[in-house]
Every structure is written in C-alpha cells, then in structure tokens.
Amino acid sequence: MTDQPPVLELREITKRFGPVVANDRVDFDLRAGEVHALLGENGAGKSTLMSVLYGLYSPTSGEILVDGRPVRIDSPNDAIDLGIGMVHQHFMFIPVMTITENIVLGSEPVRTGVGHTLGVLDRRTARDRVRELSDRYGLAVDPDARIEDVSVGMQQRVEILRALYRNARILVLDEPTAVLTAQEITELMGVIQRLKADGTAIIFISHKLGEVLEVADRVTVLRRGRSMGTVPRAGATEQSLARMVVGRDVIFRVEKEEATPGDPILEVEDLHVVDDRGLEAVRGATLTVRAGEIVALAGVDGNGQTELVEAITGIRAPVSGRVRVDGADITGRGVRRATEAGVAHIAQDRHRVGLVLPFTLAENLGLRRYRRPPLSRLGWLNLRSFAERAAGLISAFDVRGGGAETPAYALSGGNQQKVCIAREIDSEPRLLVAHQPTRGLDVGAIEFVHSRLIEQRDAGRGVLLVSLESEEVRSLADRILVIYEGRIVAEFPPEASEEELGIAMTGGTVVGA
Amino acid sequence: MRSRTRIARAGRGLLIPLVTVVLAFIAGGFVVLFTGHDPFSTYGAIFDGTGLNWLFPWVTGTARTTAAFNLQQTLVAATPLILTGLSVAFAFRVGLFNIGAQGQYTVGGVMAVWIGSIFPNMNPVLHIVLAIAAAALMGAAWAAIAGWLRAVVGTHEVLSTIMLNWIAIWVATYLFQAGGPLQSTTEAGNPVSNTIVPSAHLPVIWGNPLLQGLSIGIFISLAAAVAFWAIMNRSTLGYEIRAVGHSPDAARGAGISVARSYAVTMAICGVFAGLAAATDVLGWEFQISTGDLTISQVGFLGIAVALLGRNTAIGTVAAALLFGALETGTSVRALNSNVFNPELASQLTLIIEGLVVLLVSTDLIAVRILGLPAKLGLGRPRAGTALDRGVPDEAATAAAVTEGLEGKLEQGV
Ligand SMILES: Nc1ncnc2c1ncn2[C@@H]1O[C@H](COP(=O)(O)OP(=O)(O)OP(=O)(O)O)[C@@H](O)[C@H]1O
Ligand SMILES: [Mg+2]
C-alpha cells in the first residue's frame, strides 16, 4: 500500500476569487478503495477544491497528480478522461430528457451500420449498460422516466450512475446526504461500500459528523481555506471532529427553557391542497401553532409538507379549508397578504425560491421589506438604507464570504442559507415557517440557527419547523406533529422515541396520540 | 476592494461588446477585401460618411459642412433606435422577449401623424405634447395586449408580439391606402397620410429644418434612457422587474406578482417604442406612406441594439449611435462612391450588424478569445448556478434577430 502512489494527490492548491482566498495551499491525497471525508464549515472551500479537481475552476497555483503523475485538468472532460467523476452539491441535468439519456449524454453509444453514420443513439445498448451498473451497485433507477418527474434521491443515483458510466475510479460526492431521506441515506451508504469494495476511491463531503464516522476511512478538515490536517477514523469522535471544524467546543444538545405557549397564531383547518400535477397532496390537514412555541412537522419527504407550507405562506392557493394568522383569514390570498399578516418563510429551496442568485446580498436582504420606508419611499429605493441594513444583518448573522455588494451566487451554500434566515427573522414575523432550515449547514451554523429559532419562540412568536431530521425535530420542538399522506396523523411530546415517531411517520398504528 | 470588483464587473460588461464590434468590423473588412477593395480606405470613407469627422477641428470648409450634415443624419437615425432599443431591453430585463417594438412603433406613428395633422391651429407646445403622449400611450396599449396575454392566458410573448406586428402594419396600411379612413385629404391618389401641420413639428436644434436637421427628438431619446436607468435601478418597480427577470420563483416567494410585472413591463416597453415613432414622425418624416410601414425596420433593429447594449440604458444608447452611424456612413448619400459602392456598403452594414448580433447573443467567442473570466479573477460561474445575464432564451433571440435582418436583406434596403 505504502509503495503504491495514491490515486490522487492535490499539492498546495490555492484558489483565489479576487480578494477571497477560497483554498490556501491545501494538500490532499486519496488511495484506491478508500473513502476520504472532507469536512469544514460553510465557505471553508470544500466545493471550490472539488471544482478545481473537476476542472471547473483553474487553480491559482498548485499541482494535481493522478497515479503519481502530474496532470492538467482544464475542463470536466479532462477530469472524466482521468477517471474522475463528480456528484455536485446542486445537480446539473437536462430535466426533460429521460434518465438513460441524461446518463449517456456526452458519451452516447451509437448504432452500427447506417445508424452509425447517422449517429443514431443506440438505446438498447445504453439501457443495458445502465441496467447492469445499477444492478451491480444497487442504484435503483427507472431508465425511462424523465428527470423532472423523479425524486431528488433518484436524481442523485442518476448522477452517480453518470459518473460510473464514464468509468470513474475517483468519485467525488459533494454533500450527497443533505437532500436525502433517512432511508435513502442508508441505501447510499450501502452503495458506497460496494463501490469501495470494487476499488473506487471516494471523496465524501458532509456536515453530518455521524455519517462521516460511519463511512470514512480518513478525514481531512478545511477551515477558512486551509487544511487543518488529516486524521484516521479510528479514534475520532463527533466531539473531536466538531472541534477541528469550528475551532471550539460545540454544544450538540439544544439548551432551552420550558415553553410558555400563549394564544394561537396559526390556525389551519381542514386544508386541502393539490400539487403541480393536480394530485391532492394535502388532504384535510388541521393544526395550530401558538405564540411562544415551536411546533415541528415531522414526516417522510413527499407526504405533503411542501404543499402545506406553500399554502400557509401564500405561494400556493389551497382548494379548500382555512388558514388564519392571528385571527385574520389569509387563505389563498397570496404571499404579500401572508407577509402583511406576519408570516415569514425560510424556504427549503434557497436557490430557486429563497434567493435571487444574481442579486447582491443587499438586494436579497431587502426582498421582504422594500415596499416600505426606510428601504423605499413613494416607489423609489433608498440604496443607502439597503446597504446599511445589509451590513447590519451580515454581521449579526455572521454571513461570511462577502459583503452587501456581493452577488448571492458567490456565497457558499451555508452562507446563502444564513442570508435567507437573516431576512426572514428581521421581518419581525408573528409566525416563522422554517422549512428545512439547517439543510447543508455546518455544525456551528446549525447551533446558531437553532438558538435563533428558540430566540424567536421566546420572543413570543410562533414557529412552525418542517424538518426531515428527527434529531432536529426532537431537540427543538415543543410539540411534534406527524404528517402522513397529507394528514396530521399524530401528536407527540418532544420526549417521544425515535421508534414511535418512525412508526407514525410511515403510517403505522399510532399509540400515544 | 468593493470598487475593484465593481470596476471589474463593469469592465467585463463593456469589453465583450467592444471586442464583438471589433471582430465584426474585421470580418467585414475581409468581405471588402474579397470584393477587391481596400478595407482601410473603405472604412475611412464610411467613417467620413458618418459625419464623425466633424469632431476633428482640422476638418474645415465644405468638408466641415458635409460632415455636419452627415453627423446630423447619424443622430437622426440613432434617435428612434435608442428608443426601440430601450423598448426591447426593458422587456429583456423582466425575462420577456419583445419582438413587438416594430408594431408598437407603427401604431405610435399612426397616432402621432393623426394628432399632428387634425388640429390646424393649436399652441405648438400643447400640440407636440399631445401628439407625443398619444403615440406613447398607443404604443403602451398595443404592447400591453401582449403583456396581458402572457400574464393572464400564458400566451408566449414572442408569438403574440409577432402577430401584433403584422396586425399593426396591415391595419395602418388599410388606414392610409387609397380610400382608407386616414388617407391624405390633399393627395387623393397616393397611399399616404395627411401631412403634419407646422405646430406639431419638433423644433430643430441643429441643421436645416427642411433638410432633416436634428430635432429635439434626440433629447427625448436621451431622457428616455435616463428614465430607463432610474426606473430599473432606483425604483421599486425596477427592483421587482429585475427580480422576476432573474428568478420568477424567488420573486413569487417574496410576494411579487409575476403576472403584474409582465403586464406593466410590456406597457412601458410600448411607451418607448411609441416615443420612437413620435420622434420620427414629428421630427422629420411628417407623413407616413404605406410603403414606409412595411419597409421600416426600426423596431427589429432595436433587438440588435438592445443585445449589443447588454440591455442597459447606457449600452443601448451607445449601440444605437453605432448602428445609426453605420446606416448613415454607408448610405448612398453619405458614402464616397469612388472608394466603395454604397449599394454594396449598405449590405456591408447588414453583415456587420448581423455579425454583431450573432456574436453578442452567443457571447462565447469574445469570452473564449479573451479568456476574460480568468483574467479578471471572476472565475467561471459556480457549479450548478445558471448565471443569468438577463437574456431569456438566447437561441430564440439569435434566431429571431437573424430572421429580422434577413427580412431586411430581402427587401434590399
Ligand atoms: N464563483 C465565486 N466567486 C466568488 N467567490 C466564490 C466563488 N465560489 C466560491 N466563492 C467563495 O469561496 C469560499 C469557499 O466556498 P465553497 O463553496 O468552496 O465553500 P464550501 O466549503 O463548499 O461551503 P458549503 O459547506 O457551504 O457548501 C466562500 O467564501 C465563497 O464565498
Ligand atoms: Mg459546498
């Protein structure tokens, strides 16, 4: 092992974006058949380092060696030729094409004979190859479904298949579990084990320390662009890794006082909502959130959470039922009315709904308040107010990687999330709807967001937390509601066990309700 | 550091169009070479034809008089191009593709010529304001149909504006043709409108009013560009428009009505196009013939102008000046025919314009050649992030634009 060169070695990689040093002389190596985890705070430079490896960015300086030989990687095509595959933090697909087409895109097998001359796609061969790979590694996909119609989990399996289809020996998984359900995560771990057994080397990025300890052989930690060193899994604990990541001790348990709920703020009554395809996703949901409490909505992804949240926040009009905030009926009255009634919304999809990516942080932070002074007067913007307010929020919420004039797309995922949270909390809502608020955040940032949510509760606001993480649900909630197939099927106190919740979430008989 | 990134960004915004234009001119130079002429003296003659040599103090005597006249023509040509360019650019910013500037221009022109000719003895200030306002409102109403269709019914604006263009052109043709309701009362046999009365003429500020001198229309254009900038960058409306243009989902999530933004934006586009017609009709045309209606390409050229100007106010003004100069510099009247045949030269203009549009709308070539992102430290766009440049569908844009220019080639203007 020691006399064989590592399959991949990064030497002294530095990457600057203007004044920002995203990677600062980072060393990293990867051996065949190993899982090497990359940890680090939001904005530490993990995705950037991987983009350099994959030829998306050219490094400012530094060297990449594959099988001990220096290589130049100027584009993803170069990377693919060297056997490097990548599953991005945010997927890149052509949504209307089928799964098979997306997988083979760029290296299509063509038919023989006349078909060859015409470059006709050999669908049969393509499908067989995809089938074979998916069977071997347990990556279940439906080859003929269109990408836009399948779950995020399946999209991710498609990404992995796409890399394997191009004979990747080195596979980069950038936060693969952030978008998956618990069940899918378990499956992914199995896939990783099988790939490893076949000699594939894997770089695994995650903010979830438990996962890292489960799957990784070695762990490298980045902090503010620099490597803090590499440690073997043996001997590492969640505490020790967290300390390496943020440079201090992290409190995993959420500290909070007993809730003192007041009057109802949000009242949802027998709500029915249909999804984009016209199917009924919410089928008679009834729930109440009172002032000064955090109510968590727990459930397996796809049980109507998204549509319920959209109906409460005014994005989607329900077909029937009532939504009241502080007694005011806002059913189907739109986002603006909901905002006026005091509803704030931390959207689950920050890229699509939460942020206008090309807008600056100042512009993004103004999205809820631009209609009123001081941000605007008589229809004219006051840019100085925008900038001042942004500067205040950026420092109050510890947004790193840019200032008021930085476009939102230049921030790391976690810092983008902080921008969304800052904006929503700053709107001084009556009800804060937090939909997967810590998705993709580092341990320090999660701690930060959790204490913000509790602060909101203690300030007498109602908080509706929608989360797929049962850990988060149980540690934050004052009451847990379980949603299953569009209905609220059970209510639990926060002390409920993981098993009880799990049974209710999968539609099992409810005991404690 | 903040100002540095800003300058870098602005520099990138400026450099690409500039490089594009230079490339187009070089390509045009080869075309000239193939026709057996000297590209340098040809471009020199075109430059003189634009009247830009008027800016050089050493040009004197009759040369100076000619230069002044040519420069007036350049500015006269640029005036409506600025406005139709703004019309297209404004729509681009909300994510709509306004191919309808031509139709909005046409209906605006009908209004301007009608109001300008029916009141024989009005106070000139009042008359001019009334005619301009009528043209602008008519353009707005016409464009708003497409905006409304998109907002409420979901009809794609490319389809609806193309149809509205044809409706506008044929309705106007009907109005002015022999026997039509607005046909000239004095020239019975001709398919023309009435002539505008003097009280509705825009005052000429430079040159001879009888020889198409430069009117205050140029100030209307420039004021519109300033208004464009202020609305887009300093008003809540512009903020909403830009949010919708970048991401309709995020805008919706913030409580912005996407449908309303589409409708309002289109109406404003129509104002710009209607104003373009007013500056032409009240500034130097004074009368519309049915032939003008089908030959005019001002609205279509606005698409090219907006593209080259990167949908900004200042960029649009600059691009319109360039296009106006090209048109004038290669016109039969202005170009020295000993150096290059003006007939060929106007085709050369089309080639250069076409190349500019093609290069700008693909954007790739300039970026490749310069390797710009790396040099300015901007990096490639982040993985998975579609960097929105405010152009809705570039393929469609390029296709439609080339179509417009081809139409022009066929008509051999
Ligand atoms: N295209 C870009 N332009 C400017 N700055 C950038 C760009 N891409 C990344 N950065 C900056 O580089 C730093 C590293 O970002 P990166 O996305 O690599 O972080 P990360 O470790 O992947 O974080 P996360 O866990 O939140 O995904 C951040 O400060 C970010 O703002
Ligand atoms: Mg990342």
Coordinates of C-alpha atoms in Angstrom, one line a residue, chain A residues 18 55-57 74 88 92 335-336 352-353 355-356 358-359 363 366-368 370-371 376 379-381 383 405 409-411, chain B residues 1-2 6 9 230 233-236 239-240 242-243 246-247 249-250 252-256 377 380 382-385 387-388:
Chain A
G18 CA -10.5 38.3 -6.4
G55 CA -11.7 21.3 -14.0
L56 CA -14.5 23.8 -13.3
Y57 CA -12.1 26.3 -11.8
D74 CA -8.8 22.3 -17.7
H88 CA -22.4 18.1 -7.4
M92 CA -27.0 19.6 -13.2
V335 CA -47.7 35.8 -0.4
R336 CA -48.0 39.5 0.1
R352 CA -35.0 28.6 -6.5
V353 CA -37.2 30.3 -4.0
L355 CA -32.8 33.9 -3.2
V356 CA -32.5 35.8 -6.4
P358 CA -27.6 37.3 -9.3
F359 CA -28.9 39.9 -6.8
E363 CA -30.9 43.4 -2.7
G366 CA -34.5 43.7 1.0
L367 CA -36.9 41.3 -0.6
R368 CA -39.5 41.3 2.3
Y370 CA -38.5 47.0 0.0
R371 CA -42.1 48.3 -0.2
S376 CA -38.2 52.9 -0.3
G379 CA -41.8 53.9 -5.1
W380 CA -38.1 55.0 -5.1
L381 CA -35.4 52.9 -3.5
L383 CA -29.9 52.3 -1.7
E405 CA -22.5 44.2 -2.8
Y409 CA -24.3 33.1 -6.1
A410 CA -20.8 33.8 -4.9
L411 CA -21.5 32.6 -1.4
Chain B
M1 CA -11.9 46.1 -2.9
R2 CA -15.5 46.7 -3.4
R6 CA -17.3 46.6 -9.4
R9 CA -17.7 43.7 -13.5
A230 CA -33.8 55.3 -13.0
N233 CA -32.1 50.7 -10.8
R234 CA -33.7 53.1 -8.4
S235 CA -37.4 52.3 -8.3
T236 CA -39.3 49.5 -6.5
Y239 CA -36.3 46.1 -8.5
E240 CA -39.4 43.8 -8.9
R242 CA -35.2 42.5 -12.2
A243 CA -36.1 40.0 -9.5
H246 CA -33.6 36.6 -12.7
S247 CA -35.9 34.2 -10.9
D249 CA -39.9 31.6 -8.4
A250 CA -37.9 33.7 -6.0
R252 CA -43.1 35.0 -6.3
G253 CA -41.8 33.7 -3.0
A254 CA -41.1 37.3 -2.0
G255 CA -44.7 38.3 -2.8
I256 CA -44.0 40.0 -6.2
G377 CA -10.5 36.9 -11.4
R380 CA -16.4 30.6 -14.2
R382 CA -20.3 28.3 -9.9
A383 CA -21.3 24.7 -10.5
G384 CA -25.0 24.4 -10.9
T385 CA -25.6 28.1 -11.0
L387 CA -25.6 32.9 -14.3
D388 CA -28.4 34.9 -15.6

